[in-house]
PDB file of N, CA and C in Angstrom:
ATOM      1  N   UNK A   1       9.568   2.640  23.031  1.00  0.00           N
ATOM      2  CA  UNK A   1       8.740   2.106  21.963  1.00  0.00           C
ATOM      3  C   UNK A   1       8.843   0.578  22.000  1.00  0.00           C
ATOM      4  N   UNK A   2       7.714  -0.082  21.922  1.00  0.00           N
ATOM      5  CA  UNK A   2       7.694  -1.539  22.002  1.00  0.00           C
ATOM      6  C   UNK A   2       8.052  -2.167  20.664  1.00  0.00           C
ATOM      7  N   UNK A   3       8.363  -3.455  20.702  1.00  0.00           N
ATOM      8  CA  UNK A   3       8.708  -4.162  19.460  1.00  0.00           C
ATOM      9  C   UNK A   3       7.509  -4.274  18.533  1.00  0.00           C
ATOM     10  N   UNK A   4       6.300  -4.323  19.090  1.00  0.00           N
ATOM     11  CA  UNK A   4       5.094  -4.370  18.258  1.00  0.00           C
ATOM     12  C   UNK A   4       4.948  -3.083  17.462  1.00  0.00           C
ATOM     13  N   UNK A   5       5.206  -1.968  18.095  1.00  0.00           N
ATOM     14  CA  UNK A   5       5.110  -0.676  17.402  1.00  0.00           C
ATOM     15  C   UNK A   5       6.179  -0.562  16.329  1.00  0.00           C
ATOM     16  N   UNK A   6       7.378  -1.033  16.606  1.00  0.00           N
ATOM     17  CA  UNK A   6       8.450  -0.992  15.611  1.00  0.00           C
ATOM     18  C   UNK A   6       8.096  -1.842  14.397  1.00  0.00           C
ATOM     19  N   UNK A   7       7.556  -3.030  14.643  1.00  0.00           N
ATOM     20  CA  UNK A   7       7.133  -3.896  13.527  1.00  0.00           C
ATOM     21  C   UNK A   7       5.997  -3.261  12.732  1.00  0.00           C
ATOM     22  N   UNK A   8       5.073  -2.604  13.420  1.00  0.00           N
ATOM     23  CA  UNK A   8       3.969  -1.945  12.732  1.00  0.00           C
ATOM     24  C   UNK A   8       4.482  -0.826  11.836  1.00  0.00           C
ATOM     25  N   UNK A   9       5.384  -0.001  12.356  1.00  0.00           N
ATOM     26  CA  UNK A   9       5.939   1.088  11.547  1.00  0.00           C
ATOM     27  C   UNK A   9       6.783   0.561  10.384  1.00  0.00           C
ATOM     28  N   UNK A  10       7.467  -0.559  10.581  1.00  0.00           N
ATOM     29  CA  UNK A  10       8.225  -1.181   9.487  1.00  0.00           C
ATOM     30  C   UNK A  10       7.276  -1.687   8.404  1.00  0.00           C
ATOM     31  N   UNK A  11       6.166  -2.305   8.800  1.00  0.00           N
ATOM     32  CA  UNK A  11       5.163  -2.764   7.831  1.00  0.00           C
ATOM     33  C   UNK A  11       4.542  -1.583   7.101  1.00  0.00           C
ATOM     34  N   UNK A  12       4.331  -0.490   7.809  1.00  0.00           N
ATOM     35  CA  UNK A  12       3.788   0.722   7.203  1.00  0.00           C
ATOM     36  C   UNK A  12       4.731   1.249   6.120  1.00  0.00           C
ATOM     37  N   UNK A  13       6.012   1.325   6.432  1.00  0.00           N
ATOM     38  CA  UNK A  13       6.999   1.814   5.465  1.00  0.00           C
ATOM     39  C   UNK A  13       7.143   0.864   4.278  1.00  0.00           C
ATOM     40  N   UNK A  14       7.162  -0.438   4.539  1.00  0.00           N
ATOM     41  CA  UNK A  14       7.312  -1.421   3.462  1.00  0.00           C
ATOM     42  C   UNK A  14       6.108  -1.400   2.527  1.00  0.00           C
ATOM     43  N   UNK A  15       4.913  -1.274   3.077  1.00  0.00           N
ATOM     44  CA  UNK A  15       3.714  -1.230   2.257  1.00  0.00           C
ATOM     45  C   UNK A  15       3.701   0.010   1.365  1.00  0.00           C
ATOM     46  N   UNK A  16       4.048   1.144   1.942  1.00  0.00           N
ATOM     47  CA  UNK A  16       4.092   2.376   1.162  1.00  0.00           C
ATOM     48  C   UNK A  16       5.156   2.298   0.068  1.00  0.00           C
ATOM     49  N   UNK A  17       6.332   1.787   0.398  1.00  0.00           N
ATOM     50  CA  UNK A  17       7.423   1.674  -0.577  1.00  0.00           C
ATOM     51  C   UNK A  17       7.051   0.730  -1.715  1.00  0.00           C
ATOM     52  N   UNK A  18       6.470  -0.423  -1.392  1.00  0.00           N
ATOM     53  CA  UNK A  18       6.083  -1.374  -2.434  1.00  0.00           C
ATOM     54  C   UNK A  18       4.996  -0.798  -3.335  1.00  0.00           C
ATOM     55  N   UNK A  19       4.060  -0.050  -2.768  1.00  0.00           N
ATOM     56  CA  UNK A  19       3.016   0.579  -3.572  1.00  0.00           C
ATOM     57  C   UNK A  19       3.594   1.613  -4.530  1.00  0.00           C
ATOM     58  N   UNK A  20       4.540   2.414  -4.044  1.00  0.00           N
ATOM     59  CA  UNK A  20       5.154   3.420  -4.904  1.00  0.00           C
ATOM     60  C   UNK A  20       6.011   2.794  -6.000  1.00  0.00           C
ATOM     61  N   UNK A  21       6.710   1.719  -5.676  1.00  0.00           N
ATOM     62  CA  UNK A  21       7.499   1.007  -6.690  1.00  0.00           C
ATOM     63  C   UNK A  21       6.576   0.448  -7.772  1.00  0.00           C
ATOM     64  N   UNK A  22       5.462  -0.148  -7.366  1.00  0.00           N
ATOM     65  CA  UNK A  22       4.494  -0.657  -8.338  1.00  0.00           C
ATOM     66  C   UNK A  22       3.892   0.433  -9.195  1.00  0.00           C
ATOM     67  N   UNK A  23       3.586   1.573  -8.578  1.00  0.00           N
ATOM     68  CA  UNK A  23       3.029   2.711  -9.301  1.00  0.00           C
ATOM     69  C   UNK A  23       3.986   3.190 -10.385  1.00  0.00           C
ATOM     70  N   UNK A  24       5.237   3.435 -10.011  1.00  0.00           N
ATOM     71  CA  UNK A  24       6.202   3.935 -10.989  1.00  0.00           C
ATOM     72  C   UNK A  24       6.599   2.880 -12.013  1.00  0.00           C
ATOM     73  N   UNK A  25       6.594   1.608 -11.627  1.00  0.00           N
ATOM     74  CA  UNK A  25       6.888   0.545 -12.589  1.00  0.00           C
ATOM     75  C   UNK A  25       5.813   0.490 -13.667  1.00  0.00           C
ATOM     76  N   UNK A  26       4.566   0.643 -13.277  1.00  0.00           N
ATOM     77  CA  UNK A  26       3.477   0.618 -14.259  1.00  0.00           C
ATOM     78  C   UNK A  26       3.519   1.836 -15.176  1.00  0.00           C
ATOM     79  N   UNK A  27       3.816   2.996 -14.604  1.00  0.00           N
ATOM     80  CA  UNK A  27       3.843   4.211 -15.414  1.00  0.00           C
ATOM     81  C   UNK A  27       5.036   4.269 -16.362  1.00  0.00           C
ATOM     82  N   UNK A  28       6.135   3.650 -16.011  1.00  0.00           N
ATOM     83  CA  UNK A  28       7.351   3.750 -16.808  1.00  0.00           C
ATOM     84  C   UNK A  28       7.580   2.565 -17.753  1.00  0.00           C
ATOM     85  N   UNK A  29       6.742   1.541 -17.684  1.00  0.00           N
ATOM     86  CA  UNK A  29       6.937   0.367 -18.541  1.00  0.00           C
ATOM     87  C   UNK A  29       6.499   0.682 -19.971  1.00  0.00           C
ATOM     88  N   UNK A  30       7.436   0.685 -20.932  1.00  0.00           N
ATOM     89  CA  UNK A  30       7.061   0.989 -22.316  1.00  0.00           C
ATOM     90  C   UNK A  30       6.250  -0.154 -22.933  1.00  0.00           C
ATOM     91  N   UNK A  31       5.209   0.216 -23.640  1.00  0.00           N
ATOM     92  CA  UNK A  31       4.389  -0.771 -24.337  1.00  0.00           C
ATOM     93  C   UNK A  31       3.347  -1.465 -23.493  1.00  0.00           C
ATOM     94  N   UNK A  32       3.246  -1.131 -22.232  1.00  0.00           N
ATOM     95  CA  UNK A  32       2.243  -1.746 -21.357  1.00  0.00           C
ATOM     96  C   UNK A  32       0.888  -1.107 -21.622  1.00  0.00           C
ATOM     97  N   UNK A  33      -0.095  -1.931 -21.959  1.00  0.00           N
ATOM     98  CA  UNK A  33      -1.435  -1.406 -22.195  1.00  0.00           C
ATOM     99  C   UNK A  33      -2.110  -1.080 -20.873  1.00  0.00           C
ATOM    100  N   UNK A  34      -2.950  -0.065 -20.893  1.00  0.00           N
ATOM    101  CA  UNK A  34      -3.723   0.367 -19.719  1.00  0.00           C
ATOM    102  C   UNK A  34      -2.806   0.756 -18.554  1.00  0.00           C
ATOM    103  N   UNK A  35      -1.857   1.622 -18.811  1.00  0.00           N
ATOM    104  CA  UNK A  35      -0.905   2.046 -17.773  1.00  0.00           C
ATOM    105  C   UNK A  35      -1.584   2.690 -16.575  1.00  0.00           C
ATOM    106  N   UNK A  36      -2.514   3.599 -16.823  1.00  0.00           N
ATOM    107  CA  UNK A  36      -3.143   4.303 -15.697  1.00  0.00           C
ATOM    108  C   UNK A  36      -3.959   3.377 -14.788  1.00  0.00           C
ATOM    109  N   UNK A  37      -4.778   2.471 -15.337  1.00  0.00           N
ATOM    110  CA  UNK A  37      -5.467   1.547 -14.421  1.00  0.00           C
ATOM    111  C   UNK A  37      -4.499   0.657 -13.633  1.00  0.00           C
ATOM    112  N   UNK A  38      -3.406   0.238 -14.265  1.00  0.00           N
ATOM    113  CA  UNK A  38      -2.411  -0.558 -13.536  1.00  0.00           C
ATOM    114  C   UNK A  38      -1.764   0.283 -12.441  1.00  0.00           C
ATOM    115  N   UNK A  39      -1.501   1.550 -12.726  1.00  0.00           N
ATOM    116  CA  UNK A  39      -0.892   2.428 -11.728  1.00  0.00           C
ATOM    117  C   UNK A  39      -1.821   2.640 -10.534  1.00  0.00           C
ATOM    118  N   UNK A  40      -3.102   2.801 -10.782  1.00  0.00           N
ATOM    119  CA  UNK A  40      -4.069   2.964  -9.693  1.00  0.00           C
ATOM    120  C   UNK A  40      -4.172   1.674  -8.885  1.00  0.00           C
ATOM    121  N   UNK A  41      -4.141   0.530  -9.579  1.00  0.00           N
ATOM    122  CA  UNK A  41      -4.209  -0.762  -8.883  1.00  0.00           C
ATOM    123  C   UNK A  41      -3.037  -0.940  -7.927  1.00  0.00           C
ATOM    124  N   UNK A  42      -1.893  -0.351  -8.242  1.00  0.00           N
ATOM    125  CA  UNK A  42      -0.723  -0.467  -7.369  1.00  0.00           C
ATOM    126  C   UNK A  42      -0.958   0.164  -6.004  1.00  0.00           C
ATOM    127  N   UNK A  43      -1.921   1.035  -5.879  1.00  0.00           N
ATOM    128  CA  UNK A  43      -2.202   1.713  -4.611  1.00  0.00           C
ATOM    129  C   UNK A  43      -3.273   1.016  -3.784  1.00  0.00           C
ATOM    130  N   UNK A  44      -3.833  -0.083  -4.277  1.00  0.00           N
ATOM    131  CA  UNK A  44      -4.916  -0.783  -3.588  1.00  0.00           C
ATOM    132  C   UNK A  44      -4.346  -1.785  -2.594  1.00  0.00           C
ATOM    133  N   UNK A  45      -4.871  -1.750  -1.379  1.00  0.00           N
ATOM    134  CA  UNK A  45      -4.457  -2.686  -0.347  1.00  0.00           C
ATOM    135  C   UNK A  45      -5.629  -3.505   0.144  1.00  0.00           C
ATOM    136  N   UNK A  46      -5.331  -4.700   0.653  1.00  0.00           N
ATOM    137  CA  UNK A  46      -6.363  -5.619   1.145  1.00  0.00           C
ATOM    138  C   UNK A  46      -5.957  -6.115   2.524  1.00  0.00           C
ATOM    139  N   UNK A  47      -6.825  -5.946   3.500  1.00  0.00           N
ATOM    140  CA  UNK A  47      -6.567  -6.441   4.851  1.00  0.00           C
ATOM    141  C   UNK A  47      -5.373  -5.770   5.496  1.00  0.00           C
ATOM    142  N   UNK A  48      -5.387  -5.641   6.786  1.00  0.00           N
ATOM    143  CA  UNK A  48      -4.249  -5.019   7.443  1.00  0.00           C
ATOM    144  C   UNK A  48      -4.499  -4.732   8.897  1.00  0.00           C
ATOM    145  N   UNK A  49      -3.806  -3.735   9.382  1.00  0.00           N
ATOM    146  CA  UNK A  49      -3.914  -3.381  10.777  1.00  0.00           C
ATOM    147  C   UNK A  49      -3.974  -1.883  10.973  1.00  0.00           C
ATOM    148  N   UNK A  50      -4.480  -1.488  12.122  1.00  0.00           N
ATOM    149  CA  UNK A  50      -4.555  -0.072  12.478  1.00  0.00           C
ATOM    150  C   UNK A  50      -4.070   0.086  13.906  1.00  0.00           C
ATOM    151  N   UNK A  51      -3.446   1.219  14.165  1.00  0.00           N
ATOM    152  CA  UNK A  51      -2.957   1.507  15.506  1.00  0.00           C
ATOM    153  C   UNK A  51      -3.314   2.940  15.860  1.00  0.00           C
ATOM    154  N   UNK A  52      -3.721   3.140  17.102  1.00  0.00           N
ATOM    155  CA  UNK A  52      -3.983   4.489  17.586  1.00  0.00           C
ATOM    156  C   UNK A  52      -2.651   5.189  17.806  1.00  0.00           C
ATOM    157  N   UNK A  53      -2.584   6.443  17.421  1.00  0.00           N
ATOM    158  CA  UNK A  53      -1.356   7.225  17.545  1.00  0.00           C
ATOM    159  C   UNK A  53      -0.905   7.298  19.008  1.00  0.00           C
ATOM    160  N   UNK A  54      -1.858   7.328  19.923  1.00  0.00           N
ATOM    161  CA  UNK A  54      -1.538   7.455  21.337  1.00  0.00           C
ATOM    162  C   UNK A  54      -0.994   6.150  21.930  1.00  0.00           C
ATOM    163  N   UNK A  55      -1.358   5.012  21.354  1.00  0.00           N
ATOM    164  CA  UNK A  55      -0.912   3.715  21.866  1.00  0.00           C
ATOM    165  C   UNK A  55      -0.568   2.795  20.704  1.00  0.00           C
ATOM    166  N   UNK A  56       0.601   2.956  20.083  1.00  0.00           N
ATOM    167  CA  UNK A  56       0.937   2.156  18.903  1.00  0.00           C
ATOM    168  C   UNK A  56       1.226   0.688  19.210  1.00  0.00           C
ATOM    169  N   UNK A  57       1.326   0.324  20.472  1.00  0.00           N
ATOM    170  CA  UNK A  57       1.578  -1.076  20.809  1.00  0.00           C
ATOM    171  C   UNK A  57       0.324  -1.926  20.640  1.00  0.00           C
ATOM    172  N   UNK A  58      -0.833  -1.314  20.626  1.00  0.00           N
ATOM    173  CA  UNK A  58      -2.106  -2.035  20.466  1.00  0.00           C
ATOM    174  C   UNK A  58      -2.517  -1.990  19.002  1.00  0.00           C
ATOM    175  N   UNK A  59      -2.463  -3.133  18.318  1.00  0.00           N
ATOM    176  CA  UNK A  59      -2.780  -3.222  16.890  1.00  0.00           C
ATOM    177  C   UNK A  59      -4.171  -3.829  16.736  1.00  0.00           C
ATOM    178  N   UNK A  60      -4.984  -3.213  15.892  1.00  0.00           N
ATOM    179  CA  UNK A  60      -6.320  -3.720  15.580  1.00  0.00           C
ATOM    180  C   UNK A  60      -6.284  -4.292  14.177  1.00  0.00           C
ATOM    181  N   UNK A  61      -6.533  -5.581  14.035  1.00  0.00           N
ATOM    182  CA  UNK A  61      -6.507  -6.233  12.725  1.00  0.00           C
ATOM    183  C   UNK A  61      -7.891  -6.168  12.104  1.00  0.00           C
ATOM    184  N   UNK A  62      -7.940  -5.986  10.803  1.00  0.00           N
ATOM    185  CA  UNK A  62      -9.222  -5.902  10.115  1.00  0.00           C
ATOM    186  C   UNK A  62      -9.062  -6.390   8.675  1.00  0.00           C
ATOM    187  N   UNK A  63     -10.186  -6.645   8.035  1.00  0.00           N
ATOM    188  CA  UNK A  63     -10.185  -6.976   6.617  1.00  0.00           C
ATOM    189  C   UNK A  63     -10.937  -5.883   5.890  1.00  0.00           C
ATOM    190  N   UNK A  64     -10.348  -5.405   4.836  1.00  0.00           N
ATOM    191  CA  UNK A  64     -10.980  -4.368   4.037  1.00  0.00           C
ATOM    192  C   UNK A  64     -10.177  -4.131   2.781  1.00  0.00           C
ATOM    193  N   UNK A  65     -10.760  -3.408   1.876  1.00  0.00           N
ATOM    194  CA  UNK A  65     -10.082  -3.022   0.638  1.00  0.00           C
ATOM    195  C   UNK A  65     -10.077  -1.502   0.609  1.00  0.00           C
ATOM    196  N   UNK A  66      -8.908  -0.926   0.409  1.00  0.00           N
ATOM    197  CA  UNK A  66      -8.813   0.534   0.438  1.00  0.00           C
ATOM    198  C   UNK A  66      -7.708   1.023  -0.471  1.00  0.00           C
ATOM    199  N   UNK A  67      -7.810   2.280  -0.779  1.00  0.00           N
ATOM    200  CA  UNK A  67      -6.813   2.971  -1.579  1.00  0.00           C
ATOM    201  C   UNK A  67      -6.529   4.268  -0.851  1.00  0.00           C
ATOM    202  N   UNK A  68      -5.391   4.586  -0.448  1.00  0.00           N
ATOM    203  CA  UNK A  68      -4.076   3.976  -0.575  1.00  0.00           C
ATOM    204  C   UNK A  68      -3.814   2.947   0.518  1.00  0.00           C
ATOM    205  N   UNK A  69      -2.662   2.305   0.439  1.00  0.00           N
ATOM    206  CA  UNK A  69      -2.346   1.233   1.379  1.00  0.00           C
ATOM    207  C   UNK A  69      -1.950   1.740   2.758  1.00  0.00           C
ATOM    208  N   UNK A  70      -1.561   2.989   2.868  1.00  0.00           N
ATOM    209  CA  UNK A  70      -1.175   3.586   4.145  1.00  0.00           C
ATOM    210  C   UNK A  70      -1.984   4.863   4.328  1.00  0.00           C
ATOM    211  N   UNK A  71      -2.574   5.036   5.504  1.00  0.00           N
ATOM    212  CA  UNK A  71      -3.359   6.251   5.711  1.00  0.00           C
ATOM    213  C   UNK A  71      -3.323   6.681   7.172  1.00  0.00           C
ATOM    214  N   UNK A  72      -3.688   7.916   7.380  1.00  0.00           N
ATOM    215  CA  UNK A  72      -3.779   8.537   8.694  1.00  0.00           C
ATOM    216  C   UNK A  72      -5.156   9.163   8.781  1.00  0.00           C
ATOM    217  N   UNK A  73      -5.857   8.937   9.877  1.00  0.00           N
ATOM    218  CA  UNK A  73      -7.188   9.527   9.986  1.00  0.00           C
ATOM    219  C   UNK A  73      -7.390  10.138  11.372  1.00  0.00           C
ATOM    220  N   UNK A  74      -7.984  11.305  11.348  1.00  0.00           N
ATOM    221  CA  UNK A  74      -8.374  11.995  12.580  1.00  0.00           C
ATOM    222  C   UNK A  74      -9.364  13.078  12.203  1.00  0.00           C
ATOM    223  N   UNK A  75     -10.244  13.361  13.099  1.00  0.00           N
ATOM    224  CA  UNK A  75     -11.212  14.427  12.895  1.00  0.00           C
ATOM    225  C   UNK A  75     -10.851  15.546  13.870  1.00  0.00           C
ATOM    226  N   UNK A  76     -10.520  16.735  13.379  1.00  0.00           N
ATOM    227  CA  UNK A  76     -10.150  17.823  14.287  1.00  0.00           C
ATOM    228  C   UNK A  76     -11.287  18.154  15.259  1.00  0.00           C
ATOM    229  N   UNK A  77     -10.948  18.284  16.517  1.00  0.00           N
ATOM    230  CA  UNK A  77     -11.942  18.627  17.524  1.00  0.00           C
ATOM    231  C   UNK A  77     -12.809  17.473  17.954  1.00  0.00           C
ATOM    232  N   UNK A  78     -12.504  16.287  17.494  1.00  0.00           N
ATOM    233  CA  UNK A  78     -13.312  15.122  17.818  1.00  0.00           C
ATOM    234  C   UNK A  78     -12.745  14.405  19.043  1.00  0.00           C
ATOM    235  N   UNK A  79     -13.562  13.571  19.649  1.00  0.00           N
ATOM    236  CA  UNK A  79     -13.106  12.752  20.766  1.00  0.00           C
ATOM    237  C   UNK A  79     -12.452  11.474  20.265  1.00  0.00           C
ATOM    238  N   UNK A  80     -12.534  11.218  18.984  1.00  0.00           N
ATOM    239  CA  UNK A  80     -11.966  10.001  18.411  1.00  0.00           C
ATOM    240  C   UNK A  80     -10.445  10.093  18.364  1.00  0.00           C
ATOM    241  N   UNK A  81      -9.764   8.981  18.565  1.00  0.00           N
ATOM    242  CA  UNK A  81      -8.295   9.015  18.503  1.00  0.00           C
ATOM    243  C   UNK A  81      -7.795   9.090  17.059  1.00  0.00           C
ATOM    244  N   UNK A  82      -6.554   9.446  16.931  1.00  0.00           N
ATOM    245  CA  UNK A  82      -5.910   9.483  15.621  1.00  0.00           C
ATOM    246  C   UNK A  82      -5.410   8.081  15.305  1.00  0.00           C
ATOM    247  N   UNK A  83      -5.641   7.622  14.053  1.00  0.00           N
ATOM    248  CA  UNK A  83      -5.263   6.266  13.669  1.00  0.00           C
ATOM    249  C   UNK A  83      -4.296   6.266  12.504  1.00  0.00           C
ATOM    250  N   UNK A  84      -3.357   5.337  12.545  1.00  0.00           N
ATOM    251  CA  UNK A  84      -2.520   4.989  11.406  1.00  0.00           C
ATOM    252  C   UNK A  84      -3.009   3.641  10.915  1.00  0.00           C
ATOM    253  N   UNK A  85      -3.160   3.507   9.600  1.00  0.00           N
ATOM    254  CA  UNK A  85      -3.668   2.256   9.032  1.00  0.00           C
ATOM    255  C   UNK A  85      -2.729   1.785   7.942  1.00  0.00           C
ATOM    256  N   UNK A  86      -2.454   0.494   7.915  1.00  0.00           N
ATOM    257  CA  UNK A  86      -1.620  -0.107   6.878  1.00  0.00           C
ATOM    258  C   UNK A  86      -2.344  -1.335   6.342  1.00  0.00           C
ATOM    259  N   UNK A  87      -2.311  -1.480   5.016  1.00  0.00           N
ATOM    260  CA  UNK A  87      -2.929  -2.629   4.370  1.00  0.00           C
ATOM    261  C   UNK A  87      -1.881  -3.397   3.578  1.00  0.00           C
ATOM    262  N   UNK A  88      -2.132  -4.680   3.357  1.00  0.00           N
ATOM    263  CA  UNK A  88      -1.231  -5.501   2.553  1.00  0.00           C
ATOM    264  C   UNK A  88      -1.337  -5.045   1.103  1.00  0.00           C
ATOM    265  N   UNK A  89      -0.220  -4.703   0.445  1.00  0.00           N
ATOM    266  CA  UNK A  89      -0.255  -4.123  -0.907  1.00  0.00           C
ATOM    267  C   UNK A  89      -0.446  -5.175  -2.003  1.00  0.00           C
ATOM    268  N   UNK A  90      -1.602  -5.794  -2.018  1.00  0.00           N
ATOM    269  CA  UNK A  90      -1.891  -6.833  -3.006  1.00  0.00           C
ATOM    270  C   UNK A  90      -1.910  -6.271  -4.427  1.00  0.00           C
ATOM    271  N   UNK A  91      -2.417  -5.066  -4.602  1.00  0.00           N
ATOM    272  CA  UNK A  91      -2.444  -4.438  -5.920  1.00  0.00           C
ATOM    273  C   UNK A  91      -1.047  -4.208  -6.458  1.00  0.00           C
ATOM    274  N   UNK A  92      -0.125  -3.774  -5.616  1.00  0.00           N
ATOM    275  CA  UNK A  92       1.257  -3.540  -6.049  1.00  0.00           C
ATOM    276  C   UNK A  92       1.916  -4.846  -6.467  1.00  0.00           C
ATOM    277  N   UNK A  93       1.654  -5.918  -5.744  1.00  0.00           N
ATOM    278  CA  UNK A  93       2.219  -7.215  -6.125  1.00  0.00           C
ATOM    279  C   UNK A  93       1.677  -7.680  -7.475  1.00  0.00           C
ATOM    280  N   UNK A  94       0.386  -7.447  -7.722  1.00  0.00           N
ATOM    281  CA  UNK A  94      -0.203  -7.806  -9.020  1.00  0.00           C
ATOM    282  C   UNK A  94       0.414  -6.984 -10.144  1.00  0.00           C
ATOM    283  N   UNK A  95       0.648  -5.708  -9.900  1.00  0.00           N
ATOM    284  CA  UNK A  95       1.254  -4.839 -10.921  1.00  0.00           C
ATOM    285  C   UNK A  95       2.687  -5.272 -11.213  1.00  0.00           C
ATOM    286  N   UNK A  96       3.457  -5.547 -10.186  1.00  0.00           N
ATOM    287  CA  UNK A  96       4.842  -5.965 -10.397  1.00  0.00           C
ATOM    288  C   UNK A  96       4.913  -7.303 -11.133  1.00  0.00           C
ATOM    289  N   UNK A  97       3.978  -8.196 -10.848  1.00  0.00           N
ATOM    290  CA  UNK A  97       3.911  -9.458 -11.585  1.00  0.00           C
ATOM    291  C   UNK A  97       3.557  -9.211 -13.045  1.00  0.00           C
ATOM    292  N   UNK A  98       2.613  -8.319 -13.294  1.00  0.00           N
ATOM    293  CA  UNK A  98       2.224  -7.990 -14.671  1.00  0.00           C
ATOM    294  C   UNK A  98       3.372  -7.351 -15.440  1.00  0.00           C
ATOM    295  N   UNK A  99       4.106  -6.463 -14.819  1.00  0.00           N
ATOM    296  CA  UNK A  99       5.251  -5.821 -15.473  1.00  0.00           C
ATOM    297  C   UNK A  99       6.335  -6.856 -15.772  1.00  0.00           C
ATOM    298  N   UNK A 100       6.588  -7.766 -14.836  1.00  0.00           N
ATOM    299  CA  UNK A 100       7.586  -8.814 -15.070  1.00  0.00           C
ATOM    300  C   UNK A 100       7.177  -9.715 -16.225  1.00  0.00           C
ATOM    301  N   UNK A 101       5.894 -10.073 -16.299  1.00  0.00           N
ATOM    302  CA  UNK A 101       5.415 -10.897 -17.420  1.00  0.00           C
ATOM    303  C   UNK A 101       5.498 -10.129 -18.734  1.00  0.00           C
ATOM    304  N   UNK A 102       5.201  -8.842 -18.703  1.00  0.00           N
ATOM    305  CA  UNK A 102       5.279  -8.026 -19.915  1.00  0.00           C
ATOM    306  C   UNK A 102       6.717  -7.956 -20.423  1.00  0.00           C
ATOM    307  N   UNK A 103       7.667  -7.825 -19.522  1.00  0.00           N
ATOM    308  CA  UNK A 103       9.075  -7.774 -19.919  1.00  0.00           C
ATOM    309  C   UNK A 103       9.542  -9.106 -20.483  1.00  0.00           C
ATOM    310  N   UNK A 104       8.994 -10.182 -19.956  1.00  0.00           N
ATOM    311  CA  UNK A 104       9.398 -11.503 -20.429  1.00  0.00           C
ATOM    312  C   UNK A 104       8.887 -11.792 -21.840  1.00  0.00           C
ATOM    313  N   UNK A 105       7.636 -11.386 -22.125  1.00  0.00           N
ATOM    314  CA  UNK A 105       7.049 -11.726 -23.423  1.00  0.00           C
ATOM    315  C   UNK A 105       7.283 -10.666 -24.494  1.00  0.00           C
ATOM    316  N   UNK A 106       7.673  -9.453 -24.100  1.00  0.00           N
ATOM    317  CA  UNK A 106       7.886  -8.407 -25.105  1.00  0.00           C
ATOM    318  C   UNK A 106       9.227  -8.644 -25.800  1.00  0.00           C
ATOM    319  N   UNK A 107       9.315  -8.227 -27.079  1.00  0.00           N
ATOM    320  CA  UNK A 107      10.579  -8.395 -27.792  1.00  0.00           C
ATOM    321  C   UNK A 107      11.681  -7.558 -27.170  1.00  0.00           C
ATOM    322  N   UNK A 108      12.913  -7.935 -27.448  1.00  0.00           N
ATOM    323  CA  UNK A 108      14.055  -7.219 -26.886  1.00  0.00           C
ATOM    324  C   UNK A 108      14.036  -5.754 -27.298  1.00  0.00           C
ATOM    325  N   UNK A 109      14.434  -4.902 -26.380  1.00  0.00           N
ATOM    326  CA  UNK A 109      14.387  -3.464 -26.637  1.00  0.00           C
ATOM    327  C   UNK A 109      15.655  -2.999 -27.290  1.00  0.00           C
TER     328      UNK A 109
END
């Protein structure tokens, strides 16, 4: 396995972990208004890379907005390759910032 593939898989894991942390932070924050929209926003990613399962050393960079931040796509019986896609978890960062601001301005618990 090449170093490019290792870095891609590390980015994939980090993006998924940060999205899940943002999701649960939004759902568990007491007194936060609009919890469900904030939780959904935690799963939104912007821009990223995709790699074919057969050749993970070749990364294709793209710009897009998608939900969730990590995905796998393949069509059974198709000639198309299987792809892993990872996006930068911008929504999760916004949610974590919002939760931190909410904790700062809310009265002591």
